[in-house]
Amino acid sequence: MENSHFPLTEDQIQSYNEKGYLVIQGFFNAPETKLLQRWTQEVHDLPRTPDASYMPYEEVNAQGKRVLCRTENYANSHAGFNSFLRGQRMLSVLEQLAAEPMLLFKEKINYKLAGSGGFSPHIDANAYTHVKNIKHLTVLAAVDEMTPENGGLDVVDGSHRTEIKLGEDRCIDPAWVESQKWTSCTLQPGDIMVFGSYLAHRSGANTSSKDRRAIYATYNCKAEGDLHDSYYEDRRKLWPATHMRKKGETYEEGRLRYLLLKLLKMAAQSPKERAEYLVSSLEQHGQGDYIGESISQLEHCLQAAHNAQKSGARNELIIAALLHDIGQIIPLESTKEVRMNLKNSAENVGRVGHERIGSEYLRSLGFNPSVCQLVESHVAAKRYLTAVNHSYYDSLSSASKKSLEFQGGPFKGADLAAFEQDPLRDEMVALRLWDDAAKVPGIEDSTPRAREYLNLIAAHLEAQEVA
């Protein structure tokens, strides 16, 4: 691969300064592009060993399979990529745009899977302040064609020169997003795009039928020092590669730090976008083990929803079955405001369970009271059934019996009477029984996937806006 100085024209530099980004078509010729694609596959196929320096990250896809979604920190261990990412050809482009020498800060390959979601509108400037208040440039190298259909990048021309209002989640304020003209950047394999840390950008979902690969390499000014290895040393501790995580460890600090830009500011989103976010959250964050059982949280929720569906339940009850554990699956940052409101409420003293957090979170997204009550009730129904049916208690798994102790034990007195008289009692009990039965390993192929409920959720949210 050619690795000599790559001269830019005055027009290219001026365009970059005005727009905040520069697309260089055909930066890699056809043979070089083939080589880039081969290297990308080589990194994809690297073995997941305990002593690996590279960092592969996995997620559960729409079919319930654990798949590789990206690999980071591979330049030090792949000679080809190291020569490209740290070579004269790339560094010369960056130096001409930054007017000073640059060093590789971080690198990743995104394997944007068919059906996977996108990134909220954001800027990169405030993403890495835990390392140093660095100024940086990012190079996007297209391994495959990037289009609006498969979740290519959208930008706002010249936004690096404007004041951009950010929300508490560090994503761009929705009102600002709606007021801007967004440009779709279609790239062919072998094209590169360079953009700065203050350019507003986003990407949509991959709605095509094919996975799409792209390389993102971020560079900091040489005067700030070589920060690459210290960045990944920090990341390895707080957000390690999937295969290197310890069982039972949530890595919550790393989740908030490194995945924060994926969180959506939901209040201003459309019903379809809110539904997409919930489905994506189940797929991405439901990968952990369902406590004390041999299936994941995601599979548990999917089985509960399928049990409701097979029983002929109404749509609201199916949705509640699918989302009954959302309060312990969704990242803490997404429910921060809900948890603070519950903590400060006079009617809440002591522990607030995931069922209440989930219920209030769904209420904040626009779900109707019935869905929210059913979600909140799946723990209460357990306490009810153990009070009125001793054989039910005997049927519980050891993990479920243990959690019952923390949930307050079987209902008594006024609590028992109130549950008996609730108009939704039968549905709350049914949801609990479907919940209990949703612990069967190895039936992923016969269980509908989360995305099959997307339209059902969106239709429910749309109906609430009309009502």
Short mmCIF file of C-alpha atoms in Angstrom, two decimals:
data_model
loop_
_atom_site.label_atom_id
_atom_site.label_comp_id
_atom_site.label_asym_id
_atom_site.label_seq_id
_atom_site.Cartn_x
_atom_site.Cartn_y
_atom_site.Cartn_z
CA MET A 1 0.00 0.00 0.00
CA GLU A 2 1.31 3.45 -0.98
CA ASN A 3 2.58 5.29 2.10
CA SER A 4 4.07 8.60 0.96
CA HIS A 5 2.99 12.20 1.42
CA PHE A 6 -0.53 12.86 0.10
CA PRO A 7 -0.84 16.51 -1.03
CA LEU A 8 -4.13 18.35 -0.60
CA THR A 9 -5.21 21.22 -2.82
CA GLU A 10 -5.97 24.68 -1.49
CA ASP A 11 -9.62 24.12 -2.40
CA GLN A 12 -9.75 20.95 -0.30
CA ILE A 13 -8.24 22.67 2.73
CA GLN A 14 -10.59 25.64 2.33
CA SER A 15 -13.60 23.31 1.99
CA TYR A 16 -12.57 21.51 5.17
CA ASN A 17 -12.22 24.78 7.06
CA GLU A 18 -15.63 25.98 5.88
CA LYS A 19 -17.62 22.77 6.23
CA GLY A 20 -15.80 21.07 9.10
CA TYR A 21 -15.14 17.90 7.09
CA LEU A 22 -13.46 16.72 3.91
CA VAL A 23 -14.33 13.72 1.74
CA ILE A 24 -11.45 12.36 -0.37
CA GLN A 25 -12.87 10.07 -3.02
CA GLY A 26 -10.69 7.19 -4.15
CA PHE A 27 -8.08 7.75 -1.44
CA PHE A 28 -7.39 4.03 -1.80
CA ASN A 29 -7.24 2.62 -5.32
CA ALA A 30 -8.97 -0.65 -6.20
CA PRO A 31 -6.13 -3.03 -5.16
CA GLU A 32 -5.59 -1.05 -1.94
CA THR A 33 -9.30 -1.17 -1.16
CA LYS A 34 -9.26 -4.96 -1.58
CA LEU A 35 -6.31 -5.07 0.81
CA LEU A 36 -8.19 -2.89 3.31
CA GLN A 37 -11.17 -5.24 3.10
CA ARG A 38 -8.89 -8.24 3.65
CA TRP A 39 -7.27 -6.65 6.68
CA THR A 40 -10.71 -5.80 8.07
CA GLN A 41 -11.73 -9.44 7.79
CA GLU A 42 -8.47 -10.52 9.44
CA VAL A 43 -9.19 -8.29 12.44
CA HIS A 44 -12.76 -9.58 12.52
CA ASP A 45 -11.46 -13.16 12.70
CA LEU A 46 -8.86 -12.59 15.44
CA PRO A 47 -9.25 -15.16 18.24
CA ARG A 48 -10.79 -14.00 21.52
CA THR A 49 -7.98 -15.01 23.87
CA PRO A 50 -7.56 -13.84 27.51
CA ASP A 51 -4.22 -12.17 26.76
CA ALA A 52 -5.28 -10.38 23.55
CA SER A 53 -4.36 -6.70 23.31
CA TYR A 54 -7.06 -5.99 20.71
CA MET A 55 -10.58 -5.49 22.03
CA PRO A 56 -13.54 -7.16 20.27
CA TYR A 57 -17.02 -6.19 21.43
CA GLU A 58 -20.11 -8.33 20.91
CA GLU A 59 -23.84 -7.76 21.00
CA VAL A 60 -26.96 -9.87 20.58
CA ASN A 61 -28.45 -9.37 17.13
CA ALA A 62 -32.08 -9.37 16.06
CA GLN A 63 -32.01 -13.18 15.76
CA GLY A 64 -30.81 -13.61 19.33
CA LYS A 65 -27.28 -14.60 18.32
CA ARG A 66 -24.16 -13.14 19.95
CA VAL A 67 -22.18 -11.46 17.17
CA LEU A 68 -19.16 -9.18 16.81
CA CYS A 69 -20.19 -5.54 16.39
CA ARG A 70 -16.79 -3.80 16.53
CA THR A 71 -13.10 -4.28 17.30
CA GLU A 72 -10.85 -1.67 18.91
CA ASN A 73 -7.14 -1.29 19.71
CA TYR A 74 -5.86 -3.44 16.85
CA ALA A 75 -3.23 -1.15 15.30
CA ASN A 76 -0.51 -2.28 17.71
CA SER A 77 -1.02 -5.93 16.75
CA HIS A 78 -1.77 -5.71 12.99
CA ALA A 79 1.19 -4.57 10.89
CA GLY A 80 -0.92 -3.61 7.87
CA PHE A 81 -3.31 -1.39 9.79
CA ASN A 82 -0.44 0.07 11.80
CA SER A 83 1.32 1.15 8.60
CA PHE A 84 -1.90 2.72 7.28
CA LEU A 85 -3.09 4.40 10.48
CA ARG A 86 0.34 5.64 11.58
CA GLY A 87 1.93 5.98 8.15
CA GLN A 88 3.08 9.09 6.32
CA ARG A 89 0.23 9.03 3.83
CA MET A 90 -2.52 9.41 6.45
CA LEU A 91 -0.55 11.59 8.84
CA SER A 92 0.32 14.01 6.03
CA VAL A 93 -3.38 14.57 5.26
CA LEU A 94 -4.12 15.26 8.91
CA GLU A 95 -1.15 17.60 9.35
CA GLN A 96 -2.25 19.69 6.37
CA LEU A 97 -5.76 20.04 7.83
CA ALA A 98 -4.73 20.57 11.45
CA ALA A 99 -1.65 22.68 10.63
CA GLU A 100 0.34 20.59 13.10
CA PRO A 101 1.50 16.96 13.45
CA MET A 102 -1.01 14.39 14.68
CA LEU A 103 -0.78 11.02 16.49
CA LEU A 104 -3.17 8.07 16.56
CA PHE A 105 -5.41 8.28 19.64
CA LYS A 106 -7.89 5.43 19.15
CA GLU A 107 -9.16 3.17 16.37
CA LYS A 108 -12.10 0.88 15.77
CA ILE A 109 -13.77 -1.12 13.04
CA ASN A 110 -17.56 -0.97 13.14
CA TYR A 111 -19.36 -4.00 11.72
CA LYS A 112 -22.72 -2.28 11.43
CA LEU A 113 -25.04 -5.24 11.34
CA ALA A 114 -28.14 -5.33 9.18
CA GLY A 115 -31.02 -4.14 11.32
CA SER A 116 -28.84 -2.47 13.95
CA GLY A 117 -29.55 1.02 15.24
CA GLY A 118 -27.73 4.30 14.77
CA PHE A 119 -26.10 7.04 16.85
CA SER A 120 -27.87 10.13 18.15
CA PRO A 121 -26.74 13.55 16.89
CA HIS A 122 -23.60 14.55 18.82
CA ILE A 123 -20.19 16.16 18.68
CA ASP A 124 -17.00 14.37 19.70
CA ALA A 125 -15.35 17.26 21.57
CA ASN A 126 -16.71 16.33 25.00
CA ALA A 127 -16.38 12.56 24.69
CA TYR A 128 -12.83 11.97 25.93
CA THR A 129 -12.24 14.61 28.61
CA HIS A 130 -11.46 11.84 31.11
CA VAL A 131 -8.14 11.34 29.24
CA LYS A 132 -7.28 14.99 28.54
CA ASN A 133 -9.08 17.97 27.06
CA ILE A 134 -7.77 17.05 23.63
CA LYS A 135 -8.49 18.48 20.20
CA HIS A 136 -8.78 15.77 17.62
CA LEU A 137 -9.58 14.76 14.07
CA THR A 138 -11.32 11.58 13.02
CA VAL A 139 -10.77 9.64 9.81
CA LEU A 140 -13.62 7.51 8.51
CA ALA A 141 -12.45 4.97 5.92
CA ALA A 142 -15.22 3.20 4.02
CA VAL A 143 -14.59 -0.53 3.76
CA ASP A 144 -18.01 -1.08 2.19
CA GLU A 145 -20.33 1.41 0.53
CA MET A 146 -21.92 3.79 3.05
CA THR A 147 -25.39 5.11 2.24
CA PRO A 148 -28.40 6.50 4.12
CA GLU A 149 -30.00 3.05 3.80
CA ASN A 150 -27.24 1.24 5.68
CA GLY A 151 -26.67 3.91 8.32
CA GLY A 152 -24.06 6.16 6.74
CA LEU A 153 -23.00 9.42 8.34
CA ASP A 154 -25.10 12.62 8.29
CA VAL A 155 -23.49 15.98 9.12
CA VAL A 156 -24.40 19.65 9.42
CA ASP A 157 -22.12 21.68 7.17
CA GLY A 158 -20.28 24.41 9.07
CA SER A 159 -21.62 23.34 12.45
CA HIS A 160 -18.08 23.35 13.87
CA ARG A 161 -18.26 27.14 13.75
CA THR A 162 -21.61 27.49 15.51
CA GLU A 163 -22.80 27.16 19.08
CA ILE A 164 -24.46 23.77 19.49
CA LYS A 165 -26.79 23.25 22.44
CA LEU A 166 -26.28 19.93 24.22
CA GLY A 167 -28.64 18.04 26.50
CA GLU A 168 -27.83 16.41 29.85
CA ASP A 169 -27.03 13.19 28.01
CA ARG A 170 -24.31 15.03 26.04
CA CYS A 171 -26.22 14.49 22.80
CA ILE A 172 -27.35 17.50 20.77
CA ASP A 173 -30.55 19.20 21.89
CA PRO A 174 -33.49 17.97 19.75
CA ALA A 175 -34.65 21.52 18.95
CA TRP A 176 -31.24 22.31 17.45
CA VAL A 177 -31.29 19.05 15.49
CA GLU A 178 -34.68 19.84 13.97
CA SER A 179 -33.63 23.35 12.99
CA GLN A 180 -30.65 22.27 10.89
CA LYS A 181 -30.14 20.99 7.36
CA TRP A 182 -28.42 17.59 7.51
CA THR A 183 -26.18 16.35 4.68
CA SER A 184 -25.92 12.63 3.96
CA CYS A 185 -22.34 11.60 3.20
CA THR A 186 -22.41 8.68 0.75
CA LEU A 187 -19.02 6.99 0.52
CA GLN A 188 -17.73 4.30 -1.81
CA PRO A 189 -15.25 1.63 -0.70
CA GLY A 190 -11.83 3.27 -0.58
CA ASP A 191 -13.14 6.79 0.13
CA ILE A 192 -12.19 8.54 3.36
CA MET A 193 -13.81 11.35 5.28
CA VAL A 194 -11.96 13.53 7.79
CA PHE A 195 -13.89 15.60 10.33
CA GLY A 196 -13.15 17.60 13.46
CA SER A 197 -14.26 17.27 17.05
CA TYR A 198 -16.92 20.00 16.84
CA LEU A 199 -18.80 18.79 13.74
CA ALA A 200 -22.41 17.77 14.43
CA HIS A 201 -22.97 14.28 13.08
CA ARG A 202 -25.24 11.27 13.42
CA SER A 203 -25.97 7.95 11.76
CA GLY A 204 -29.22 6.13 11.13
CA ALA A 205 -30.12 2.49 11.47
CA ASN A 206 -28.87 -0.07 8.95
CA THR A 207 -32.17 -0.83 7.24
CA SER A 208 -30.50 -2.79 4.44
CA SER A 209 -30.15 -6.57 4.33
CA LYS A 210 -26.34 -6.52 4.55
CA ASP A 211 -23.82 -5.75 7.29
CA ARG A 212 -21.65 -2.70 6.63
CA ARG A 213 -18.04 -2.21 7.75
CA ALA A 214 -16.25 1.07 8.40
CA ILE A 215 -12.96 2.13 10.04
CA TYR A 216 -12.91 5.06 12.46
CA ALA A 217 -9.51 6.35 13.58
CA THR A 218 -9.20 9.36 15.87
CA TYR A 219 -6.04 11.46 16.15
CA ASN A 220 -4.83 14.02 18.69
CA CYS A 221 -2.24 16.75 18.28
CA LYS A 222 1.33 15.53 18.75
CA ALA A 223 1.99 18.39 21.18
CA GLU A 224 -0.53 16.78 23.57
CA GLY A 225 1.52 13.59 23.76
CA ASP A 226 0.96 9.96 22.73
CA LEU A 227 -2.32 9.12 24.51
CA HIS A 228 -3.21 5.92 22.65
CA ASP A 229 -2.05 3.29 25.11
CA SER A 230 -3.21 5.17 28.22
CA TYR A 231 -6.67 5.56 26.69
CA TYR A 232 -6.97 1.82 26.11
CA GLU A 233 -5.48 0.98 29.48
CA ASP A 234 -8.31 2.97 31.06
CA ARG A 235 -10.89 1.40 28.75
CA ARG A 236 -9.64 -2.13 29.43
CA LYS A 237 -10.34 -1.66 33.13
CA LEU A 238 -13.72 0.04 32.88
CA TRP A 239 -15.17 -1.40 29.66
CA PRO A 240 -13.18 -4.51 28.68
CA ALA A 241 -13.71 -6.60 25.57
CA THR A 242 -16.82 -8.76 25.91
CA HIS A 243 -14.98 -12.05 26.37
CA MET A 244 -12.79 -10.58 29.14
CA ARG A 245 -15.59 -9.40 31.42
CA LYS A 246 -16.04 -10.92 34.86
CA LYS A 247 -19.34 -12.63 35.61
CA GLY A 248 -21.52 -10.53 37.87
CA GLU A 249 -19.65 -7.27 37.16
CA THR A 250 -21.85 -4.59 35.57
CA TYR A 251 -19.07 -2.19 34.50
CA GLU A 252 -21.53 0.63 35.01
CA GLU A 253 -18.93 3.42 34.98
CA GLY A 254 -17.60 2.17 31.67
CA ARG A 255 -21.08 1.80 30.26
CA LEU A 256 -21.87 5.42 31.06
CA ARG A 257 -18.53 6.71 29.80
CA TYR A 258 -18.14 4.77 26.57
CA LEU A 259 -21.74 4.15 25.49
CA LEU A 260 -23.26 7.46 26.52
CA LEU A 261 -23.46 8.81 22.99
CA LYS A 262 -25.79 5.98 22.04
CA LEU A 263 -28.42 7.15 24.52
CA LEU A 264 -31.28 9.05 22.94
CA LYS A 265 -33.03 12.03 24.43
CA MET A 266 -36.39 10.37 24.21
CA ALA A 267 -38.93 13.05 25.08
CA ALA A 268 -38.78 14.68 21.64
CA GLN A 269 -38.52 11.51 19.60
CA SER A 270 -41.30 10.10 17.42
CA PRO A 271 -43.20 6.96 18.52
CA LYS A 272 -41.24 4.89 15.98
CA GLU A 273 -37.92 6.25 17.29
CA ARG A 274 -38.87 5.55 20.90
CA ALA A 275 -39.92 2.03 19.95
CA GLU A 276 -36.65 1.56 18.06
CA TYR A 277 -34.68 2.71 21.09
CA LEU A 278 -36.46 0.26 23.41
CA VAL A 279 -35.98 -2.67 21.04
CA SER A 280 -32.33 -1.76 20.52
CA SER A 281 -31.87 -1.47 24.28
CA LEU A 282 -33.24 -4.97 24.79
CA GLU A 283 -30.91 -6.32 22.11
CA GLN A 284 -27.81 -4.46 23.25
CA HIS A 285 -28.17 -4.36 27.04
CA GLY A 286 -30.09 -7.59 27.66
CA GLN A 287 -27.10 -9.80 26.99
CA GLY A 288 -26.28 -10.45 30.64
CA ASP A 289 -27.36 -13.61 32.39
CA TYR A 290 -30.88 -13.67 33.80
CA ILE A 291 -30.08 -13.89 37.51
CA GLY A 292 -29.76 -17.47 38.66
CA GLU A 293 -30.92 -18.91 35.33
CA SER A 294 -29.16 -20.30 32.27
CA ILE A 295 -30.57 -17.81 29.73
CA SER A 296 -30.00 -14.12 29.04
CA GLN A 297 -32.24 -11.27 30.18
CA LEU A 298 -33.17 -10.71 26.54
CA GLU A 299 -34.28 -14.29 25.97
CA HIS A 300 -36.25 -14.22 29.21
CA CYS A 301 -38.20 -11.14 28.05
CA LEU A 302 -38.76 -12.58 24.57
CA GLN A 303 -40.08 -15.84 26.01
CA ALA A 304 -42.44 -13.96 28.35
CA ALA A 305 -43.83 -11.95 25.43
CA HIS A 306 -44.21 -15.08 23.31
CA ASN A 307 -46.05 -16.82 26.15
CA ALA A 308 -48.47 -13.89 26.28
CA GLN A 309 -48.87 -13.94 22.51
CA LYS A 310 -49.59 -17.68 22.41
CA SER A 311 -52.23 -17.23 25.12
CA GLY A 312 -54.14 -14.71 22.99
CA ALA A 313 -53.38 -11.77 25.27
CA ARG A 314 -54.31 -8.23 24.23
CA ASN A 315 -51.57 -6.10 22.73
CA GLU A 316 -50.96 -4.04 25.87
CA LEU A 317 -50.36 -7.19 27.89
CA ILE A 318 -47.95 -8.55 25.27
CA ILE A 319 -46.00 -5.28 25.37
CA ALA A 320 -45.92 -5.39 29.18
CA ALA A 321 -44.62 -8.97 29.08
CA LEU A 322 -41.86 -7.95 26.68
CA LEU A 323 -40.82 -4.90 28.74
CA HIS A 324 -41.51 -6.18 32.26
CA ASP A 325 -37.80 -6.17 33.18
CA ILE A 326 -36.83 -3.00 31.29
CA GLY A 327 -36.07 -1.29 34.61
CA GLN A 328 -33.06 -3.53 35.16
CA ILE A 329 -31.95 -3.78 31.51
CA ILE A 330 -31.90 -0.14 30.43
CA PRO A 331 -28.63 1.73 31.29
CA LEU A 332 -28.78 3.69 34.54
CA GLU A 333 -28.19 6.99 32.73
CA SER A 334 -31.44 6.54 30.79
CA THR A 335 -33.48 6.26 34.00
CA LYS A 336 -31.54 8.86 36.01
CA GLU A 337 -34.35 11.41 36.06
CA VAL A 338 -36.97 8.75 36.86
CA ARG A 339 -34.90 7.37 39.74
CA MET A 340 -34.30 10.85 41.16
CA ASN A 341 -38.02 11.63 41.04
CA LEU A 342 -38.83 8.36 42.80
CA LYS A 343 -36.16 8.93 45.41
CA ASN A 344 -37.47 12.41 46.18
CA SER A 345 -41.13 11.35 46.24
CA ALA A 346 -42.75 11.34 49.69
CA GLU A 347 -44.44 8.01 48.97
CA ASN A 348 -41.17 6.20 48.35
CA VAL A 349 -39.05 5.34 51.36
CA GLY A 350 -36.09 2.98 51.08
CA ARG A 351 -35.48 0.63 48.13
CA VAL A 352 -37.12 1.32 44.75
CA GLY A 353 -37.31 -1.89 42.72
CA HIS A 354 -36.69 -2.38 39.03
CA GLU A 355 -40.41 -2.94 38.47
CA ARG A 356 -41.23 0.60 39.67
CA ILE A 357 -38.32 2.15 37.79
CA GLY A 358 -39.41 0.34 34.63
CA SER A 359 -43.02 1.38 35.04
CA GLU A 360 -42.19 5.07 35.55
CA TYR A 361 -39.65 5.02 32.73
CA LEU A 362 -42.24 3.65 30.29
CA ARG A 363 -44.74 6.21 31.55
CA SER A 364 -42.22 8.96 30.73
CA LEU A 365 -41.97 7.61 27.18
CA GLY A 366 -45.73 7.78 26.64
CA PHE A 367 -47.02 4.28 27.40
CA ASN A 368 -50.55 4.18 28.78
CA PRO A 369 -51.37 3.52 32.47
CA SER A 370 -52.41 -0.09 31.80
CA VAL A 371 -49.01 -1.09 30.36
CA CYS A 372 -47.20 0.73 33.15
CA GLN A 373 -49.28 -0.88 35.90
CA LEU A 374 -48.80 -4.35 34.40
CA VAL A 375 -45.03 -3.84 34.25
CA GLU A 376 -44.98 -2.61 37.84
CA SER A 377 -47.20 -5.49 38.98
CA HIS A 378 -45.06 -8.49 38.05
CA VAL A 379 -43.35 -8.42 41.44
CA ALA A 380 -46.60 -7.71 43.30
CA ALA A 381 -48.24 -10.64 41.51
CA LYS A 382 -45.46 -12.90 42.75
CA ARG A 383 -46.09 -11.72 46.31
CA TYR A 384 -49.83 -12.31 45.78
CA LEU A 385 -49.46 -15.83 44.40
CA THR A 386 -47.10 -16.93 47.15
CA ALA A 387 -49.69 -15.69 49.67
CA VAL A 388 -52.67 -17.56 48.22
CA ASN A 389 -51.05 -20.66 46.73
CA HIS A 390 -48.36 -22.51 48.66
CA SER A 391 -47.72 -24.86 45.74
CA TYR A 392 -46.82 -21.81 43.69
CA TYR A 393 -44.13 -20.92 46.19
CA ASP A 394 -42.80 -24.46 46.03
CA SER A 395 -42.56 -24.20 42.23
CA LEU A 396 -40.27 -21.16 42.33
CA SER A 397 -36.59 -21.53 41.53
CA SER A 398 -34.11 -20.94 44.33
CA ALA A 399 -33.12 -17.64 42.72
CA SER A 400 -36.76 -16.52 42.56
CA LYS A 401 -37.35 -17.50 46.21
CA LYS A 402 -34.28 -15.52 47.22
CA SER A 403 -35.42 -12.42 45.35
CA LEU A 404 -38.87 -12.74 46.98
CA GLU A 405 -37.24 -12.07 50.35
CA PHE A 406 -35.85 -8.74 49.07
CA GLN A 407 -39.20 -7.90 47.45
CA GLY A 408 -41.09 -7.98 50.78
CA GLY A 409 -42.29 -11.58 50.95
CA PRO A 410 -45.89 -12.83 50.45
CA PHE A 411 -48.68 -10.24 50.68
CA LYS A 412 -50.66 -9.90 53.91
CA GLY A 413 -53.64 -7.92 55.16
CA ALA A 414 -54.50 -4.74 53.28
CA ASP A 415 -51.94 -5.37 50.52
CA LEU A 416 -53.46 -8.76 49.80
CA ALA A 417 -57.01 -7.36 49.77
CA ALA A 418 -56.05 -4.48 47.47
CA PHE A 419 -54.51 -6.83 44.92
CA GLU A 420 -57.56 -9.11 45.04
CA GLN A 421 -59.84 -6.20 44.17
CA ASP A 422 -57.73 -4.71 41.37
CA PRO A 423 -59.52 -4.83 37.96
CA LEU A 424 -56.27 -5.98 36.35
CA ARG A 425 -55.72 -8.80 38.85
CA ASP A 426 -56.19 -11.65 36.38
CA GLU A 427 -53.88 -10.09 33.81
CA MET A 428 -51.27 -9.30 36.45
CA VAL A 429 -51.34 -12.94 37.60
CA ALA A 430 -51.14 -14.18 34.00
CA LEU A 431 -48.11 -11.97 33.35
CA ARG A 432 -46.42 -13.35 36.45
CA LEU A 433 -47.00 -16.94 35.34
CA TRP A 434 -45.63 -16.21 31.86
CA ASP A 435 -42.66 -14.55 33.55
CA ASP A 436 -42.04 -17.67 35.65
CA ALA A 437 -42.23 -19.94 32.60
CA ALA A 438 -39.82 -17.81 30.55
CA LYS A 439 -36.61 -19.54 31.61
CA VAL A 440 -36.16 -22.24 28.99
CA PRO A 441 -32.67 -22.48 27.42
CA GLY A 442 -32.05 -23.32 23.79
CA ILE A 443 -35.31 -22.21 22.15
CA GLU A 444 -34.07 -19.03 20.44
CA ASP A 445 -34.97 -20.31 16.97
CA SER A 446 -38.64 -20.78 17.90
CA THR A 447 -38.99 -17.56 19.90
CA PRO A 448 -39.93 -14.35 18.02
CA ARG A 449 -37.16 -11.75 18.13
CA ALA A 450 -37.42 -8.31 19.70
CA ARG A 451 -37.74 -6.52 16.35
CA GLU A 452 -40.93 -8.41 15.59
CA TYR A 453 -42.60 -6.29 18.30
CA LEU A 454 -41.31 -2.96 16.96
CA ASN A 455 -44.46 -2.02 15.04
CA LEU A 456 -46.69 -3.15 17.92
CA ILE A 457 -44.87 -0.83 20.34
CA ALA A 458 -44.81 2.07 17.87
CA ALA A 459 -48.54 1.71 17.16
CA HIS A 460 -49.29 1.77 20.90
CA LEU A 461 -47.25 4.95 21.41
CA GLU A 462 -48.84 6.61 18.37
CA ALA A 463 -52.30 5.80 19.74
CA GLN A 464 -51.48 7.53 23.03
CA GLU A 465 -50.54 10.73 21.20
CA VAL A 466 -53.86 10.74 19.34
CA ALA A 467 -55.94 9.89 22.40
#
